[in-house]
PDB file of C-alpha atoms in Angstrom:
ATOM      1  CA  ASP B   1       4.275  15.199   2.176  1.00  0.00           C
ATOM      2  CA  ILE B   2       6.250  13.099   3.761  1.00  0.00           C
ATOM      3  CA  VAL B   3       9.144  11.918   0.855  1.00  0.00           C
ATOM      4  CA  MET B   4      10.465   8.214   1.584  1.00  0.00           C
ATOM      5  CA  THR B   5      13.909   7.563  -0.008  1.00  0.00           C
ATOM      6  CA  GLN B   6      14.620   3.981  -0.523  1.00  0.00           C
ATOM      7  CA  THR B   7      18.571   2.783  -1.287  1.00  0.00           C
ATOM      8  CA  PRO B   8      19.509   0.519  -2.970  1.00  0.00           C
ATOM      9  CA  LEU B   9      17.486   0.408  -6.275  1.00  0.00           C
ATOM     10  CA  SER B  10      18.331  -2.854  -6.923  1.00  0.00           C
ATOM     11  CA  SER B  11      19.768  -5.439  -4.616  1.00  0.00           C
ATOM     12  CA  PRO B  12      21.147  -9.257  -6.397  1.00  0.00           C
ATOM     13  CA  VAL B  13      21.768 -11.149  -4.200  1.00  0.00           C
ATOM     14  CA  THR B  14      23.294 -14.903  -3.864  1.00  0.00           C
ATOM     15  CA  LEU B  15      20.625 -17.491  -2.265  1.00  0.00           C
ATOM     16  CA  GLY B  16      21.310 -17.922   0.992  1.00  0.00           C
ATOM     17  CA  GLN B  17      23.079 -14.914   1.973  1.00  0.00           C
ATOM     18  CA  PRO B  18      21.536 -12.042   3.423  1.00  0.00           C
ATOM     19  CA  ALA B  19      19.962  -8.561   2.035  1.00  0.00           C
ATOM     20  CA  SER B  20      19.562  -5.207   3.315  1.00  0.00           C
ATOM     21  CA  ILE B  21      17.256  -2.076   2.250  1.00  0.00           C
ATOM     22  CA  SER B  22      17.512   1.127   3.578  1.00  0.00           C
ATOM     23  CA  CYS B  23      14.446   3.854   3.540  1.00  0.00           C
ATOM     24  CA  ARG B  24      15.021   7.575   5.389  1.00  0.00           C
ATOM     25  CA  SER B  25      12.290   9.725   5.695  1.00  0.00           C
ATOM     26  CA  SER B  26      12.195  13.606   5.271  1.00  0.00           C
ATOM     27  CA  GLN B  27      10.844  13.955   8.289  1.00  0.00           C
ATOM     28  CA  SER B  28      10.831  12.270  11.794  1.00  0.00           C
ATOM     29  CA  LEU B  29       7.937   9.395  11.356  1.00  0.00           C
ATOM     30  CA  VAL B  30       7.305  10.073  15.725  1.00  0.00           C
ATOM     31  CA  HIS B  31       3.750  10.018  15.838  1.00  0.00           C
ATOM     32  CA  SER B  32       2.487  12.353  18.398  1.00  0.00           C
ATOM     33  CA  ASP B  33       1.267   8.849  20.406  1.00  0.00           C
ATOM     34  CA  GLY B  34       4.553   7.677  20.558  1.00  0.00           C
ATOM     35  CA  ASN B  35       4.458   5.313  17.698  1.00  0.00           C
ATOM     36  CA  THR B  36       6.441   5.063  14.557  1.00  0.00           C
ATOM     37  CA  TYR B  37       4.009   4.149  11.738  1.00  0.00           C
ATOM     38  CA  LEU B  38       6.643   2.913   9.278  1.00  0.00           C
ATOM     39  CA  SER B  39       5.880  -0.498   7.826  1.00  0.00           C
ATOM     40  CA  TRP B  40       7.266  -2.790   5.351  1.00  0.00           C
ATOM     41  CA  LEU B  41       5.644  -4.374   2.326  1.00  0.00           C
ATOM     42  CA  GLN B  42       6.621  -7.136  -0.440  1.00  0.00           C
ATOM     43  CA  GLN B  43       5.565  -7.204  -4.244  1.00  0.00           C
ATOM     44  CA  ARG B  44       6.122 -10.232  -5.771  1.00  0.00           C
ATOM     45  CA  PRO B  45       6.066 -10.197  -9.639  1.00  0.00           C
ATOM     46  CA  GLY B  46       2.383 -10.224 -10.902  1.00  0.00           C
ATOM     47  CA  GLN B  47       1.219 -10.017  -7.296  1.00  0.00           C
ATOM     48  CA  PRO B  48      -0.301  -7.236  -5.161  1.00  0.00           C
ATOM     49  CA  PRO B  49       1.474  -5.804  -2.441  1.00  0.00           C
ATOM     50  CA  ARG B  50       1.827  -7.860   1.132  1.00  0.00           C
ATOM     51  CA  LEU B  51       2.496  -6.581   4.519  1.00  0.00           C
ATOM     52  CA  LEU B  52       5.597  -7.393   6.300  1.00  0.00           C
ATOM     53  CA  ILE B  53       6.560  -5.385   8.940  1.00  0.00           C
ATOM     54  CA  TYR B  54       4.759  -2.915  10.647  1.00  0.00           C
ATOM     55  CA  THR B  55       5.857  -0.025  13.594  1.00  0.00           C
ATOM     56  CA  ILE B  56       9.481  -0.578  12.321  1.00  0.00           C
ATOM     57  CA  SER B  57       9.757  -4.063  13.512  1.00  0.00           C
ATOM     58  CA  ASN B  58       6.384  -6.104  14.025  1.00  0.00           C
ATOM     59  CA  ARG B  59       6.326  -9.070  11.838  1.00  0.00           C
ATOM     60  CA  PHE B  60       3.026  -9.346  10.035  1.00  0.00           C
ATOM     61  CA  SER B  61       1.222 -12.834  10.827  1.00  0.00           C
ATOM     62  CA  GLY B  62       2.541 -15.358   8.661  1.00  0.00           C
ATOM     63  CA  VAL B  63       5.847 -13.589   7.743  1.00  0.00           C
ATOM     64  CA  PRO B  64       9.115 -15.891   7.958  1.00  0.00           C
ATOM     65  CA  ASP B  65      11.373 -14.780  10.887  1.00  0.00           C
ATOM     66  CA  ARG B  66      14.217 -14.319   8.201  1.00  0.00           C
ATOM     67  CA  PHE B  67      12.747 -10.418   7.739  1.00  0.00           C
ATOM     68  CA  SER B  68      13.401  -8.549  10.157  1.00  0.00           C
ATOM     69  CA  GLY B  69      12.915  -4.395  10.439  1.00  0.00           C
ATOM     70  CA  SER B  70      14.931  -1.878  12.560  1.00  0.00           C
ATOM     71  CA  GLY B  71      15.630   1.784  12.448  1.00  0.00           C
ATOM     72  CA  ALA B  72      14.504   4.922  14.410  1.00  0.00           C
ATOM     73  CA  GLY B  73      13.334   8.497  13.479  1.00  0.00           C
ATOM     74  CA  THR B  74      13.834   8.574  10.094  1.00  0.00           C
ATOM     75  CA  ASP B  75      15.985   5.894   9.304  1.00  0.00           C
ATOM     76  CA  PHE B  76      14.890   2.329   9.000  1.00  0.00           C
ATOM     77  CA  THR B  77      16.321  -1.034   7.744  1.00  0.00           C
ATOM     78  CA  LEU B  78      14.741  -4.388   6.240  1.00  0.00           C
ATOM     79  CA  LYS B  79      16.833  -7.101   6.397  1.00  0.00           C
ATOM     80  CA  ILE B  80      16.482 -10.347   4.766  1.00  0.00           C
ATOM     81  CA  SER B  81      18.789 -12.869   7.184  1.00  0.00           C
ATOM     82  CA  ARG B  82      18.805 -15.542   4.069  1.00  0.00           C
ATOM     83  CA  VAL B  83      16.906 -14.925   0.746  1.00  0.00           C
ATOM     84  CA  GLU B  84      15.304 -17.326  -0.547  1.00  0.00           C
ATOM     85  CA  ALA B  85      14.042 -17.684  -4.871  1.00  0.00           C
ATOM     86  CA  GLU B  86      10.442 -16.791  -3.016  1.00  0.00           C
ATOM     87  CA  ASP B  87      11.677 -13.382  -1.765  1.00  0.00           C
ATOM     88  CA  VAL B  88      12.228 -12.023  -5.437  1.00  0.00           C
ATOM     89  CA  GLY B  89      10.131  -8.957  -5.924  1.00  0.00           C
ATOM     90  CA  VAL B  90      10.263  -5.279  -5.119  1.00  0.00           C
ATOM     91  CA  TYR B  91      10.159  -4.169  -1.230  1.00  0.00           C
ATOM     92  CA  TYR B  92       8.395  -0.823  -0.583  1.00  0.00           C
ATOM     93  CA  CYS B  93       9.016   1.347   2.654  1.00  0.00           C
ATOM     94  CA  MET B  94       5.792   3.299   3.699  1.00  0.00           C
ATOM     95  CA  GLN B  95       5.046   5.594   6.371  1.00  0.00           C
ATOM     96  CA  ALA B  96       1.128   6.519   8.204  1.00  0.00           C
ATOM     97  CA  THR B  97       2.714   8.780  10.861  1.00  0.00           C
ATOM     98  CA  ARG B  98       1.931  11.846   8.751  1.00  0.00           C
ATOM     99  CA  PHE B  99      -1.215  12.483   6.186  1.00  0.00           C
ATOM    100  CA  PRO B 100      -0.892  11.479   3.360  1.00  0.00           C
ATOM    101  CA  VAL B 101       0.752   8.206   3.351  1.00  0.00           C
ATOM    102  CA  THR B 102       3.627   7.867   1.034  1.00  0.00           C
ATOM    103  CA  PHE B 103       5.772   5.095  -0.188  1.00  0.00           C
ATOM    104  CA  GLY B 104       9.401   4.910  -1.187  1.00  0.00           C
ATOM    105  CA  GLY B 105      10.369   4.412  -4.755  1.00  0.00           C
ATOM    106  CA  GLY B 106      10.733   0.429  -3.929  1.00  0.00           C
ATOM    107  CA  THR B 107      13.748  -1.674  -4.055  1.00  0.00           C
ATOM    108  CA  LYS B 108      14.149  -4.634  -6.170  1.00  0.00           C
ATOM    109  CA  VAL B 109      15.374  -7.782  -5.314  1.00  0.00           C
ATOM    110  CA  GLU B 110      16.628 -10.140  -7.460  1.00  0.00           C
ATOM    111  CA  ILE B 111      18.790 -13.859  -7.293  1.00  0.00           C
ATOM    112  CA  LYS B 112      22.589 -12.836  -8.778  1.00  0.00           C
TER     113      LYS B 112
ATOM    114  CA  GLU E   1     -10.428 -15.884   6.530  1.00  0.00           C
ATOM    115  CA  VAL E   2     -10.105 -11.638   5.534  1.00  0.00           C
ATOM    116  CA  GLN E   3     -10.232 -11.288   1.831  1.00  0.00           C
ATOM    117  CA  LEU E   4     -10.615  -8.542  -0.717  1.00  0.00           C
ATOM    118  CA  MET E   5     -11.630  -8.147  -4.353  1.00  0.00           C
ATOM    119  CA  GLU E   6     -11.885  -5.269  -6.412  1.00  0.00           C
ATOM    120  CA  SER E   7     -13.975  -5.028  -9.560  1.00  0.00           C
ATOM    121  CA  GLY E   8     -15.108  -2.713 -11.918  1.00  0.00           C
ATOM    122  CA  GLY E   9     -12.091  -1.419 -13.649  1.00  0.00           C
ATOM    123  CA  GLY E  10     -11.852  -1.230 -17.267  1.00  0.00           C
ATOM    124  CA  LEU E  11     -11.654   1.044 -20.274  1.00  0.00           C
ATOM    125  CA  VAL E  12     -12.468   4.825 -20.299  1.00  0.00           C
ATOM    126  CA  GLN E  13     -12.222   7.609 -22.802  1.00  0.00           C
ATOM    127  CA  PRO E  14     -11.274  10.964 -21.027  1.00  0.00           C
ATOM    128  CA  GLY E  15     -13.589  12.564 -19.000  1.00  0.00           C
ATOM    129  CA  GLY E  16     -15.439   9.694 -18.032  1.00  0.00           C
ATOM    130  CA  SER E  17     -16.491   8.135 -15.045  1.00  0.00           C
ATOM    131  CA  LEU E  18     -16.121   4.447 -13.468  1.00  0.00           C
ATOM    132  CA  ARG E  19     -17.227   3.113  -9.853  1.00  0.00           C
ATOM    133  CA  LEU E  20     -14.572   0.685  -8.591  1.00  0.00           C
ATOM    134  CA  SER E  21     -15.997  -1.926  -5.608  1.00  0.00           C
ATOM    135  CA  CYS E  22     -13.867  -3.764  -2.834  1.00  0.00           C
ATOM    136  CA  ALA E  23     -16.001  -6.416  -1.591  1.00  0.00           C
ATOM    137  CA  ALA E  24     -14.990  -7.212   1.799  1.00  0.00           C
ATOM    138  CA  SER E  25     -15.008 -10.802   3.326  1.00  0.00           C
ATOM    139  CA  GLY E  26     -13.949 -12.195   6.955  1.00  0.00           C
ATOM    140  CA  PHE E  27     -14.391  -8.734   8.109  1.00  0.00           C
ATOM    141  CA  THR E  28     -16.577  -5.965   8.723  1.00  0.00           C
ATOM    142  CA  VAL E  29     -15.674  -2.618   6.469  1.00  0.00           C
ATOM    143  CA  SER E  30     -17.437  -0.550   8.814  1.00  0.00           C
ATOM    144  CA  THR E  31     -15.556  -1.206  11.693  1.00  0.00           C
ATOM    145  CA  ASN E  32     -12.270  -0.630   9.473  1.00  0.00           C
ATOM    146  CA  TYR E  33      -9.984   2.021   8.199  1.00  0.00           C
ATOM    147  CA  MET E  34      -9.952   1.489   4.110  1.00  0.00           C
ATOM    148  CA  THR E  35      -8.213   2.963   1.646  1.00  0.00           C
ATOM    149  CA  TRP E  36      -7.405   2.650  -2.261  1.00  0.00           C
ATOM    150  CA  VAL E  37      -3.906   2.731  -3.656  1.00  0.00           C
ATOM    151  CA  ARG E  38      -2.678   2.955  -7.031  1.00  0.00           C
ATOM    152  CA  GLN E  39       0.263   1.679  -8.702  1.00  0.00           C
ATOM    153  CA  VAL E  40       0.880   2.766 -12.336  1.00  0.00           C
ATOM    154  CA  PRO E  41       1.999  -0.818 -14.030  1.00  0.00           C
ATOM    155  CA  GLY E  42       6.027  -0.939 -13.372  1.00  0.00           C
ATOM    156  CA  LYS E  43       6.018   1.791 -11.086  1.00  0.00           C
ATOM    157  CA  GLY E  44       5.407   2.616  -7.466  1.00  0.00           C
ATOM    158  CA  LEU E  45       2.217   2.800  -5.146  1.00  0.00           C
ATOM    159  CA  GLU E  46       0.226   6.119  -4.587  1.00  0.00           C
ATOM    160  CA  TRP E  47      -2.351   6.590  -1.892  1.00  0.00           C
ATOM    161  CA  VAL E  48      -5.282   8.015  -3.486  1.00  0.00           C
ATOM    162  CA  SER E  49      -8.403   8.288  -0.867  1.00  0.00           C
ATOM    163  CA  VAL E  50      -9.539   6.872   2.758  1.00  0.00           C
ATOM    164  CA  ILE E  51     -12.586   6.326   4.986  1.00  0.00           C
ATOM    165  CA  TYR E  52     -12.345   6.398   8.629  1.00  0.00           C
ATOM    166  CA  ILE E  53     -14.526   4.098  11.116  1.00  0.00           C
ATOM    167  CA  ASN E  54     -16.750   7.246  11.267  1.00  0.00           C
ATOM    168  CA  GLY E  55     -16.768   8.195   7.531  1.00  0.00           C
ATOM    169  CA  ASN E  56     -14.805  10.834   6.978  1.00  0.00           C
ATOM    170  CA  THR E  57     -12.718  10.827   4.471  1.00  0.00           C
ATOM    171  CA  HIS E  58      -9.516  12.062   2.516  1.00  0.00           C
ATOM    172  CA  TYR E  59      -8.421  11.930  -0.806  1.00  0.00           C
ATOM    173  CA  ALA E  60      -4.758  13.160  -2.429  1.00  0.00           C
ATOM    174  CA  ASP E  61      -4.967  16.273  -4.001  1.00  0.00           C
ATOM    175  CA  SER E  62      -4.788  14.705  -7.481  1.00  0.00           C
ATOM    176  CA  VAL E  63      -7.688  13.267  -7.459  1.00  0.00           C
ATOM    177  CA  LYS E  64      -9.475  15.628  -5.037  1.00  0.00           C
ATOM    178  CA  GLY E  65     -12.727  17.145  -6.262  1.00  0.00           C
ATOM    179  CA  ARG E  66     -13.134  14.576  -9.067  1.00  0.00           C
ATOM    180  CA  PHE E  67     -13.068  10.861  -7.036  1.00  0.00           C
ATOM    181  CA  ILE E  68     -15.438   9.938  -4.155  1.00  0.00           C
ATOM    182  CA  ILE E  69     -15.070   6.844  -1.211  1.00  0.00           C
ATOM    183  CA  SER E  70     -17.746   5.193   0.297  1.00  0.00           C
ATOM    184  CA  ARG E  71     -19.084   2.385   1.929  1.00  0.00           C
ATOM    185  CA  ASP E  72     -22.207   0.190   1.948  1.00  0.00           C
ATOM    186  CA  ASN E  73     -22.271  -1.490   4.956  1.00  0.00           C
ATOM    187  CA  SER E  74     -24.654  -4.269   4.167  1.00  0.00           C
ATOM    188  CA  LYS E  75     -22.995  -4.974   1.286  1.00  0.00           C
ATOM    189  CA  ASN E  76     -19.809  -4.727   3.549  1.00  0.00           C
ATOM    190  CA  THR E  77     -18.247  -2.992   0.104  1.00  0.00           C
ATOM    191  CA  VAL E  78     -16.521   0.190  -0.471  1.00  0.00           C
ATOM    192  CA  TYR E  79     -16.238   1.893  -3.247  1.00  0.00           C
ATOM    193  CA  LEU E  80     -14.417   4.477  -5.160  1.00  0.00           C
ATOM    194  CA  GLN E  81     -16.414   6.775  -7.778  1.00  0.00           C
ATOM    195  CA  MET E  82     -13.912   8.172 -10.581  1.00  0.00           C
ATOM    196  CA  ASN E  83     -15.170  11.058 -12.138  1.00  0.00           C
ATOM    197  CA  SER E  84     -13.665  13.350 -15.081  1.00  0.00           C
ATOM    198  CA  LEU E  85     -10.801  10.800 -15.648  1.00  0.00           C
ATOM    199  CA  ARG E  86      -8.028  12.024 -17.114  1.00  0.00           C
ATOM    200  CA  VAL E  87      -5.213   9.756 -19.050  1.00  0.00           C
ATOM    201  CA  GLU E  88      -2.959   9.933 -15.678  1.00  0.00           C
ATOM    202  CA  ASP E  89      -5.430   7.754 -13.607  1.00  0.00           C
ATOM    203  CA  THR E  90      -4.501   5.058 -15.772  1.00  0.00           C
ATOM    204  CA  ALA E  91      -3.347   2.262 -12.970  1.00  0.00           C
ATOM    205  CA  VAL E  92      -3.987  -0.576 -11.262  1.00  0.00           C
ATOM    206  CA  TYR E  93      -6.091   0.529  -8.235  1.00  0.00           C
ATOM    207  CA  TYR E  94      -6.336  -2.047  -4.778  1.00  0.00           C
ATOM    208  CA  CYS E  95      -8.200  -1.641  -1.694  1.00  0.00           C
ATOM    209  CA  ALA E  96      -6.061  -2.227   1.751  1.00  0.00           C
ATOM    210  CA  ARG E  97      -7.543  -2.556   5.095  1.00  0.00           C
ATOM    211  CA  ASN E  98      -6.465  -0.212   8.062  1.00  0.00           C
ATOM    212  CA  TRP E  99      -3.744   1.781   8.907  1.00  0.00           C
ATOM    213  CA  GLU E 100      -1.153  -1.270   8.350  1.00  0.00           C
ATOM    214  CA  TYR E 101      -2.431  -2.073   5.197  1.00  0.00           C
ATOM    215  CA  ASP E 102      -2.481  -5.355   6.584  1.00  0.00           C
ATOM    216  CA  TYR E 103      -4.705  -6.915   3.745  1.00  0.00           C
ATOM    217  CA  TRP E 104      -4.960  -5.958  -0.413  1.00  0.00           C
ATOM    218  CA  GLY E 105      -7.011  -6.770  -2.956  1.00  0.00           C
ATOM    219  CA  GLN E 106      -5.402  -8.195  -6.244  1.00  0.00           C
ATOM    220  CA  GLY E 107      -6.344  -5.100  -7.842  1.00  0.00           C
ATOM    221  CA  THR E 108      -8.598  -3.839 -10.986  1.00  0.00           C
ATOM    222  CA  GLN E 109      -6.990  -2.219 -13.870  1.00  0.00           C
ATOM    223  CA  VAL E 110      -8.233   1.174 -14.729  1.00  0.00           C
ATOM    224  CA  THR E 111      -7.419   2.217 -18.606  1.00  0.00           C
ATOM    225  CA  VAL E 112      -8.211   5.834 -19.335  1.00  0.00           C
ATOM    226  CA  SER E 113      -7.561   6.471 -23.286  1.00  0.00           C
ATOM    227  CA  SER E 114      -9.200   7.445 -26.164  1.00  0.00           C
TER     228      SER E 114
END
């Protein structure tokens, strides 16, 4: 199975400041069809996960443009340009390139 | 509007069975790839099972031989039949749509305990 490693485990951020989360996969996530099926999910406290970003950098419908994704191969990053109070929660990367789908361990974003 | 609603969770003894349901609205389950994911409270996400558009299914090794995923197109619902339940199956179970996991239900709690 592909192992997804996220850093940091926790990210205390001042409101209005940027935040960055890293995700590294144990194997390349480039699929034979040329796509890289790396997504980012947000889970607010007491809520189910919510899709933010798919195929590395595509924002899902309704996701604010302060969220952006980048990366390639085995190294990926989620950036929040200016953290707002509603961004508090746990963020997960996930890969759907190779079976089975696997998730990172999560990064908790909290306000300082 | 796309919505997913899980139900069927509860408290069950080890060795028991439960059937979870994921009722969909706003789209057709038979033309989408549907997945079950579980989460131990306070912990991370674990993929459990998938049913493809063609009806093929796959399972995590941890549940293979014990869980069965299926769908009823007439009810636009996906099911997870869980047999021979173990304490370690205790989790919130979510259904999600497509390979992007673009929509998730609210989840249903399954507790396996004597």
